[in-house]
mmCIF file with all atom_site columns, C-alpha atoms in Angstrom:
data_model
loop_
_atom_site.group_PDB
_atom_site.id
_atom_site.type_symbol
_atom_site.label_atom_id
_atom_site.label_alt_id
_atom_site.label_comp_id
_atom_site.label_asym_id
_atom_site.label_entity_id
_atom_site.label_seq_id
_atom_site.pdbx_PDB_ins_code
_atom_site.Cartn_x
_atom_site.Cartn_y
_atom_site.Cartn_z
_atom_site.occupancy
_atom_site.B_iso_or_equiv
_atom_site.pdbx_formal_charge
_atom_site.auth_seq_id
_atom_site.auth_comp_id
_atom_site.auth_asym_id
_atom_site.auth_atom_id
_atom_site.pdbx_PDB_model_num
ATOM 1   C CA . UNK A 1 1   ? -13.989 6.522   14.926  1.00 33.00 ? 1   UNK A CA 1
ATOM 2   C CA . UNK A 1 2   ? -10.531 5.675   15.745  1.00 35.00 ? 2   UNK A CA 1
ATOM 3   C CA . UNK A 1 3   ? -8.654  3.871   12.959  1.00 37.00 ? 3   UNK A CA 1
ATOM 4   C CA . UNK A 1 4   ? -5.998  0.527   14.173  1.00 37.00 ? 4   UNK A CA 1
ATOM 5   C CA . UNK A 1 5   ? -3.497  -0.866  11.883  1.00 38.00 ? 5   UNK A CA 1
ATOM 6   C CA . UNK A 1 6   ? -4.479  -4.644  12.500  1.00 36.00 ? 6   UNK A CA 1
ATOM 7   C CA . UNK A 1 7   ? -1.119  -5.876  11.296  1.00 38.00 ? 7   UNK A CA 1
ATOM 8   C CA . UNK A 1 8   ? 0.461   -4.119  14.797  1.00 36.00 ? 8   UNK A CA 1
ATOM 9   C CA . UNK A 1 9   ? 0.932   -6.157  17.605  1.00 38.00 ? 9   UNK A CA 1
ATOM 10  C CA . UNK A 1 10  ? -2.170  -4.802  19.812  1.00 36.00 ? 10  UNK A CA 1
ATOM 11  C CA . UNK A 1 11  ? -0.162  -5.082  22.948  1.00 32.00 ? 11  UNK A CA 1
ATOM 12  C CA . UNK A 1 12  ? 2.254   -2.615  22.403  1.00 33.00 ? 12  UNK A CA 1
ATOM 13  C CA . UNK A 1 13  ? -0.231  0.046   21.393  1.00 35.00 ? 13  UNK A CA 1
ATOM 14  C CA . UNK A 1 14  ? -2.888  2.197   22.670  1.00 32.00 ? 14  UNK A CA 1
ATOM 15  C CA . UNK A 1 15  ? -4.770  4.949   20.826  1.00 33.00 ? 15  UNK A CA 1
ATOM 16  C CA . UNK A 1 16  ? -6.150  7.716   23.005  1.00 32.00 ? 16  UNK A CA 1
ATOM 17  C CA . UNK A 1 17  ? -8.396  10.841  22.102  1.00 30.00 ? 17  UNK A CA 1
ATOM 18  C CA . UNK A 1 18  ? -6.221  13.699  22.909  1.00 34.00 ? 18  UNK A CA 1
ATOM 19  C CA . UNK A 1 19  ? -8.850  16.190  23.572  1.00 35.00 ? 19  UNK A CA 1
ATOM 20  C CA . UNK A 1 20  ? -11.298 13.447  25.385  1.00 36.00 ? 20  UNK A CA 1
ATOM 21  C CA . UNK A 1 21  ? -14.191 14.929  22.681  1.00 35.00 ? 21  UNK A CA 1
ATOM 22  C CA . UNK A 1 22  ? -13.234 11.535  20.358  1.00 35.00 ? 22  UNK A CA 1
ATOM 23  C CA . UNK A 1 23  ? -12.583 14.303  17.845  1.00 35.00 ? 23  UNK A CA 1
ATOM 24  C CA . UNK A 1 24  ? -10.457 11.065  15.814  1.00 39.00 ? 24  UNK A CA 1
ATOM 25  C CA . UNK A 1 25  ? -7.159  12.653  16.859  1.00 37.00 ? 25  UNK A CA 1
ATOM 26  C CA . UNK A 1 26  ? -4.934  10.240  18.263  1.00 41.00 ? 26  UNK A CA 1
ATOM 27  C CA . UNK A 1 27  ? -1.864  10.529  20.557  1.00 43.00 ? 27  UNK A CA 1
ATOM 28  C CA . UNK A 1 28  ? 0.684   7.260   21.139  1.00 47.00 ? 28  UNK A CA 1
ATOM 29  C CA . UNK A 1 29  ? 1.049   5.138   24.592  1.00 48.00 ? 29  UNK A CA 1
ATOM 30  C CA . UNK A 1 30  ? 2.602   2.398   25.264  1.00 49.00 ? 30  UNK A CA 1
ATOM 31  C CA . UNK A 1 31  ? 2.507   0.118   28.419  1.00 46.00 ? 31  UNK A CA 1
ATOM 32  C CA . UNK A 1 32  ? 4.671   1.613   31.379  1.00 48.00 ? 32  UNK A CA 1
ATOM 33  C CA . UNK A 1 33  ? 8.731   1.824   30.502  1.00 45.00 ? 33  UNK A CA 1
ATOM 34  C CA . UNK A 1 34  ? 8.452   0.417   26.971  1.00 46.00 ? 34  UNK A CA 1
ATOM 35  C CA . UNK A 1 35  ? 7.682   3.019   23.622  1.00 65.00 ? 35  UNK A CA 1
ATOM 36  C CA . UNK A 1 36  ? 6.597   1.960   20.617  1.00 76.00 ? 36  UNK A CA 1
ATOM 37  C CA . UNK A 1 37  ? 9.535   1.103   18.200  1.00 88.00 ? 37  UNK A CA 1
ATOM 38  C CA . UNK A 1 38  ? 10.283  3.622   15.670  1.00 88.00 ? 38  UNK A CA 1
ATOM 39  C CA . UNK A 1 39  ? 10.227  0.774   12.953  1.00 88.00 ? 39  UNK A CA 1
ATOM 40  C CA . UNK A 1 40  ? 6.658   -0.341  13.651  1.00 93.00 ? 40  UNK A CA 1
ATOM 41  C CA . UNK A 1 41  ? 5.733   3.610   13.388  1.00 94.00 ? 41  UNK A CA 1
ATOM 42  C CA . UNK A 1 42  ? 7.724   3.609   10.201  1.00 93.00 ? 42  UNK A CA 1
ATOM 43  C CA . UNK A 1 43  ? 5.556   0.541   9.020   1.00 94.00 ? 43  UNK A CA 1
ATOM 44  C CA . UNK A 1 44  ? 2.018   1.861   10.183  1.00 94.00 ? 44  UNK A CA 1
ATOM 45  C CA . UNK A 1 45  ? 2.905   5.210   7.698   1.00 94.00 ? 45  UNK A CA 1
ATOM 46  C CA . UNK A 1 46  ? 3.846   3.200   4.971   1.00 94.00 ? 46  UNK A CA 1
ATOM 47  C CA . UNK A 1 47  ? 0.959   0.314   5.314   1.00 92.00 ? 47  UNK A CA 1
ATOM 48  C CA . UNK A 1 48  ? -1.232  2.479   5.633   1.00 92.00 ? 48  UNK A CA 1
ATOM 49  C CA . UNK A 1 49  ? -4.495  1.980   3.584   1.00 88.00 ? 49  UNK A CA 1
ATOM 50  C CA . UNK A 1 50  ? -7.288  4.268   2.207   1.00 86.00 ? 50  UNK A CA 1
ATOM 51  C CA . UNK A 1 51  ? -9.573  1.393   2.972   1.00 84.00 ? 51  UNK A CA 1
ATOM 52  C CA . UNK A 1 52  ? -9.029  2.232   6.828   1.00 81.00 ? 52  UNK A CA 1
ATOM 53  C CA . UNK A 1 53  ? -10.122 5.769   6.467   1.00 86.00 ? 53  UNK A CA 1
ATOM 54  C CA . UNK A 1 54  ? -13.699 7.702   5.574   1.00 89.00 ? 54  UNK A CA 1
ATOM 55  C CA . UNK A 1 55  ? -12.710 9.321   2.524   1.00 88.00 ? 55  UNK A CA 1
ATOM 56  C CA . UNK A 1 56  ? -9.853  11.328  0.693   1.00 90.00 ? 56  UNK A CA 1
ATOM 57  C CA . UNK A 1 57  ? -9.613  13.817  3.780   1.00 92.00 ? 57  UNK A CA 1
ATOM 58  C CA . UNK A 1 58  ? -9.463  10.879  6.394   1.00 90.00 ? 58  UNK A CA 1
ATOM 59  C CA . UNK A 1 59  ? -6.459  9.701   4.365   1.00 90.00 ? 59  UNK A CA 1
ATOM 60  C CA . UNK A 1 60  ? -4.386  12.562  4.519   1.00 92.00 ? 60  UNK A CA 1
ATOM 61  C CA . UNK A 1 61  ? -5.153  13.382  8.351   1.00 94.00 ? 61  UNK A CA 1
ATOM 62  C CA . UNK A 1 62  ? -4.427  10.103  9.433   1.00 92.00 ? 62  UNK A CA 1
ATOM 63  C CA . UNK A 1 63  ? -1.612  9.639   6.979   1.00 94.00 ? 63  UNK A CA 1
ATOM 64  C CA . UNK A 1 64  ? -0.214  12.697  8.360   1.00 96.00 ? 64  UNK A CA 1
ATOM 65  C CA . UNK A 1 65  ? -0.562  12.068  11.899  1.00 96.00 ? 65  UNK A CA 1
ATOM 66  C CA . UNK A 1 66  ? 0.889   8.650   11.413  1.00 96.00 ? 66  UNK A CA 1
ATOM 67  C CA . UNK A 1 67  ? 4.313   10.472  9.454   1.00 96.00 ? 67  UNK A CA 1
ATOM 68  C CA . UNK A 1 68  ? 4.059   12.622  12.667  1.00 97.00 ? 68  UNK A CA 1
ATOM 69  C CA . UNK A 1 69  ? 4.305   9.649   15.032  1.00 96.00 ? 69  UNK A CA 1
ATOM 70  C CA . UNK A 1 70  ? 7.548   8.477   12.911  1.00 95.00 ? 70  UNK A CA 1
ATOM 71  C CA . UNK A 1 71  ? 9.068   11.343  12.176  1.00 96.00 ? 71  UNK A CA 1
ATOM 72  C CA . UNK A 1 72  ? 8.802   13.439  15.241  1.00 96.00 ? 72  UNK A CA 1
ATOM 73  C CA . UNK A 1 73  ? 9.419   16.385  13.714  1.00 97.00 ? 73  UNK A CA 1
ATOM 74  C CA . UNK A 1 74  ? 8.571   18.653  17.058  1.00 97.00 ? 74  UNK A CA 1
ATOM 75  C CA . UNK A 1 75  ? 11.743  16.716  18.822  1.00 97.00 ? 75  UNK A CA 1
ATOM 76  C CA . UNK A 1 76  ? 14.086  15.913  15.868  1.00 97.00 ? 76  UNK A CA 1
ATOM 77  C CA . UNK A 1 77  ? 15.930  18.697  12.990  1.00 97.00 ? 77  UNK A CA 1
ATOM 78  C CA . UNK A 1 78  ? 15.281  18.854  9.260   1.00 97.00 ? 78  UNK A CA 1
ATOM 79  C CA . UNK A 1 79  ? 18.810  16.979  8.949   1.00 97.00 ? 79  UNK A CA 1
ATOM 80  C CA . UNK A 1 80  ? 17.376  14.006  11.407  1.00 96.00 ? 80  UNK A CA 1
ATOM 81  C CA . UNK A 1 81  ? 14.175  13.449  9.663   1.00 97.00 ? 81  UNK A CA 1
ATOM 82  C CA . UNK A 1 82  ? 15.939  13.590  6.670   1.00 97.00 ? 82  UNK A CA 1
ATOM 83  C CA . UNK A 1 83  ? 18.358  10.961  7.620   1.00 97.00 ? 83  UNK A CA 1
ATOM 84  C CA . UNK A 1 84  ? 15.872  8.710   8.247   1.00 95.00 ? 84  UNK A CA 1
ATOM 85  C CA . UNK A 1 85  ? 13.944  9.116   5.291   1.00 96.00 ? 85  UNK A CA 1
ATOM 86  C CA . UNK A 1 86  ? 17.191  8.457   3.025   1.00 97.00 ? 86  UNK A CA 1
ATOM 87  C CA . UNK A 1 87  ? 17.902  5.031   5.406   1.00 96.00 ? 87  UNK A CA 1
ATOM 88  C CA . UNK A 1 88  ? 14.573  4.056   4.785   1.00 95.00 ? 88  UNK A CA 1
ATOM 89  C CA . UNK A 1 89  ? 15.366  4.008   1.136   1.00 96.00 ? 89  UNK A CA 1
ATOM 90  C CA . UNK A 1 90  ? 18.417  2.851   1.423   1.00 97.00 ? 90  UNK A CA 1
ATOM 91  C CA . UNK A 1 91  ? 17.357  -0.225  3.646   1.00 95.00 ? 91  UNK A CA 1
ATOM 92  C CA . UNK A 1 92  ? 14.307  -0.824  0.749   1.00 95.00 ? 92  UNK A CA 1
ATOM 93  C CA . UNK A 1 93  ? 17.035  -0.691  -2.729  1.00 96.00 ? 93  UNK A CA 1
ATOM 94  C CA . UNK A 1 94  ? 19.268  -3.299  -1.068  1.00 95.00 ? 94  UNK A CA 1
ATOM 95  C CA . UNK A 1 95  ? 18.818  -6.926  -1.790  1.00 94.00 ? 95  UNK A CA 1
ATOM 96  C CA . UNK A 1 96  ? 16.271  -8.667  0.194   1.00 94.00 ? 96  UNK A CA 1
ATOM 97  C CA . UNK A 1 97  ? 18.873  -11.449 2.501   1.00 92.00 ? 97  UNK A CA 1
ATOM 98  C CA . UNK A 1 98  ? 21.335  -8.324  2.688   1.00 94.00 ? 98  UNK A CA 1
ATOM 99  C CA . UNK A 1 99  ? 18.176  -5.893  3.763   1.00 94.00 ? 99  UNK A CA 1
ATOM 100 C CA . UNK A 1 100 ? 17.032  -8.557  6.385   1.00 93.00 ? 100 UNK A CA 1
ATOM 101 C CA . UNK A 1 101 ? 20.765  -8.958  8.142   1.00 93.00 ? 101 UNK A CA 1
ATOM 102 C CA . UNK A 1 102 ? 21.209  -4.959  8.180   1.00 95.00 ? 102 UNK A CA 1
ATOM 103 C CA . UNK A 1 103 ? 17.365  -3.843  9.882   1.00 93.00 ? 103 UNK A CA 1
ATOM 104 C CA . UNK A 1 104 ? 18.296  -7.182  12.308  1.00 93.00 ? 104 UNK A CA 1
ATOM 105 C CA . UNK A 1 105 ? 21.222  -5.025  13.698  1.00 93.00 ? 105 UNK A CA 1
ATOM 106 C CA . UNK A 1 106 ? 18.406  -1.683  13.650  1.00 91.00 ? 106 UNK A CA 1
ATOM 107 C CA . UNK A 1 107 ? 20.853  0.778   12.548  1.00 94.00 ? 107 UNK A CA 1
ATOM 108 C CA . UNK A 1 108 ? 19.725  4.090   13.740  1.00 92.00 ? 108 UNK A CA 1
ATOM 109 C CA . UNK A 1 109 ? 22.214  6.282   11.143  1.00 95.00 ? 109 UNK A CA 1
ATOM 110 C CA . UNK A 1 110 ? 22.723  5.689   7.344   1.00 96.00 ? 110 UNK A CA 1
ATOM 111 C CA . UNK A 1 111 ? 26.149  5.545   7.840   1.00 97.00 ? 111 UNK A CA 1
ATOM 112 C CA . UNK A 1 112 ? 25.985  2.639   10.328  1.00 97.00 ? 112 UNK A CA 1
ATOM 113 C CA . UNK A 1 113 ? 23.547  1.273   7.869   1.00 97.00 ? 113 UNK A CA 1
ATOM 114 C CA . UNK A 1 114 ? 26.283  1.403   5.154   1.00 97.00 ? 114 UNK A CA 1
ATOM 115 C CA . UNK A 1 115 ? 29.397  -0.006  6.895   1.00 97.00 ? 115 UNK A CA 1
ATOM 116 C CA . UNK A 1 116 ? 26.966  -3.139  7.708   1.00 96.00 ? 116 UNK A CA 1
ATOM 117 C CA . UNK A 1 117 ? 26.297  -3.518  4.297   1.00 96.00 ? 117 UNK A CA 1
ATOM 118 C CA . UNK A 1 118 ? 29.802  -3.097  3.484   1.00 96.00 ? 118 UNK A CA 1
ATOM 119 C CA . UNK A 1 119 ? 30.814  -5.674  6.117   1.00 96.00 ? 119 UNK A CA 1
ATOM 120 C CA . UNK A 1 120 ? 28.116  -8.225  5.091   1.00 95.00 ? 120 UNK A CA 1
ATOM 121 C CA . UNK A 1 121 ? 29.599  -7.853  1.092   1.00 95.00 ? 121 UNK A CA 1
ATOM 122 C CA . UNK A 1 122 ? 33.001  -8.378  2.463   1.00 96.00 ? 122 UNK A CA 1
ATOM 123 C CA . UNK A 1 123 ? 32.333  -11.169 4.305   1.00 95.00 ? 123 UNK A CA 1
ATOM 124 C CA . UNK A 1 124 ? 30.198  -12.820 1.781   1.00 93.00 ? 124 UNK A CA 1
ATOM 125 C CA . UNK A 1 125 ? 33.522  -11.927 -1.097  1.00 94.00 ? 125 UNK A CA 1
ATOM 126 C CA . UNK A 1 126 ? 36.152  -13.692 1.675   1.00 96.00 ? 126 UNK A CA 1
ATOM 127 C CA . UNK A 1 127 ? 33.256  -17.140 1.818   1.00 93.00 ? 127 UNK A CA 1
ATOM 128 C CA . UNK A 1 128 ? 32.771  -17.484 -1.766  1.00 93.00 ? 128 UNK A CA 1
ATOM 129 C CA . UNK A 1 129 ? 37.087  -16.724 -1.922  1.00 92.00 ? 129 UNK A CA 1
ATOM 130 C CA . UNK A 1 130 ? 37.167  -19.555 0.534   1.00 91.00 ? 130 UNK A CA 1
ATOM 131 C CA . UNK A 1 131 ? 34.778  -21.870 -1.346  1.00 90.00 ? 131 UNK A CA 1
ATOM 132 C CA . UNK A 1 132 ? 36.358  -21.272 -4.431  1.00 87.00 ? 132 UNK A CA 1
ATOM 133 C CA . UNK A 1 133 ? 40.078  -22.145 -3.019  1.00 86.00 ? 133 UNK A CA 1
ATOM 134 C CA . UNK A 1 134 ? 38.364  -25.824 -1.208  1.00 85.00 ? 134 UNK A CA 1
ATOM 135 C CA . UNK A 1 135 ? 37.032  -26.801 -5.040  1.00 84.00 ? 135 UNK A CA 1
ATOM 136 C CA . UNK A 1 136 ? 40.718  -26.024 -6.347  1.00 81.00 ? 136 UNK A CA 1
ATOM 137 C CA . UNK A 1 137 ? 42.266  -27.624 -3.497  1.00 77.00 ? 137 UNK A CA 1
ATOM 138 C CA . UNK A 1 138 ? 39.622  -31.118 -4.107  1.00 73.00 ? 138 UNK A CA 1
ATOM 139 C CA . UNK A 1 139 ? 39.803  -30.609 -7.685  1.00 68.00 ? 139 UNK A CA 1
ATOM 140 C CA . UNK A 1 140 ? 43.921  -30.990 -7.539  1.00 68.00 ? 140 UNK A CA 1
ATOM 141 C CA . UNK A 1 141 ? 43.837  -34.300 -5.367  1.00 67.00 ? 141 UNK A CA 1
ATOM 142 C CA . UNK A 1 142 ? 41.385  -35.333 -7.966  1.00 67.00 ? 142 UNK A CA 1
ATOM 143 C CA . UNK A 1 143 ? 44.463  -35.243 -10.769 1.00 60.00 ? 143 UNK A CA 1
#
């Protein structure tokens, strides 16, 4: 039995017995020149649900292949998978309209992730700066 996330845009994703036996191990494919985004293989890990499996060992098998299909760990280092993990988190503590701006530019490093989030708080400092200067400025002609 071959377990689908429902929640994952079925166009983008086919799963395929690897060994051809339907032994429930899966492999990813995507349609010709496109690959599955590395956010939506973040999201099937972490949605994940233990209604979608056949008991406690079901979980962990398909909750590990599915950290396998994010994480890559045969292609990426300890330091890579670790970088993601840690912009993952940091993407999740950040205010939700700050956390929405920052995955909309899909930065790939934590440290691109942080000078976003640096830029967005500047920016937002130099509007409400602005904002506060136009009530002075209306609040003097008032006088």
């Amino acid at each position: 039995k071959l377990i689908e996330d429902k929640t994952i845009d079925e166009s983008h994703k086919t799963l395929v017995p690897q060994d051809g036996a339907g032994s429930g191990t899966v492999k990813e494919e995507a349609p010709e020149g496109e690959t599955v985004a590395e956010d939506t293989l973040r999201l099937r890990f972490r949605h994940f649900s233990c209604r979608e499996a056949e008991g406690p060992r079901d979980v962990c098998r398909r909750l590990r292949e599915l950290c396998h299909q994010w994480l890559k760990p045969e292609t990426r280092t300890k330091e890579e998978i670790v970088e993601l993990v840690v912009l993952e988190q940091f993407l999740a503590l950040l205010p939700k309209e700050i956390q929405s701006r920052i995955r909309a530019w899909d930065p790939e490093t934590c440290s691109q992730a942080v000078a976003l989030a640096e830029d967005f708080l500047m920016r937002q400092r130099q509007d409400e700066e602005e904002e506060k200067k136009e009530v002075a400025g209306t609040d003097k002609r008032k006088s």
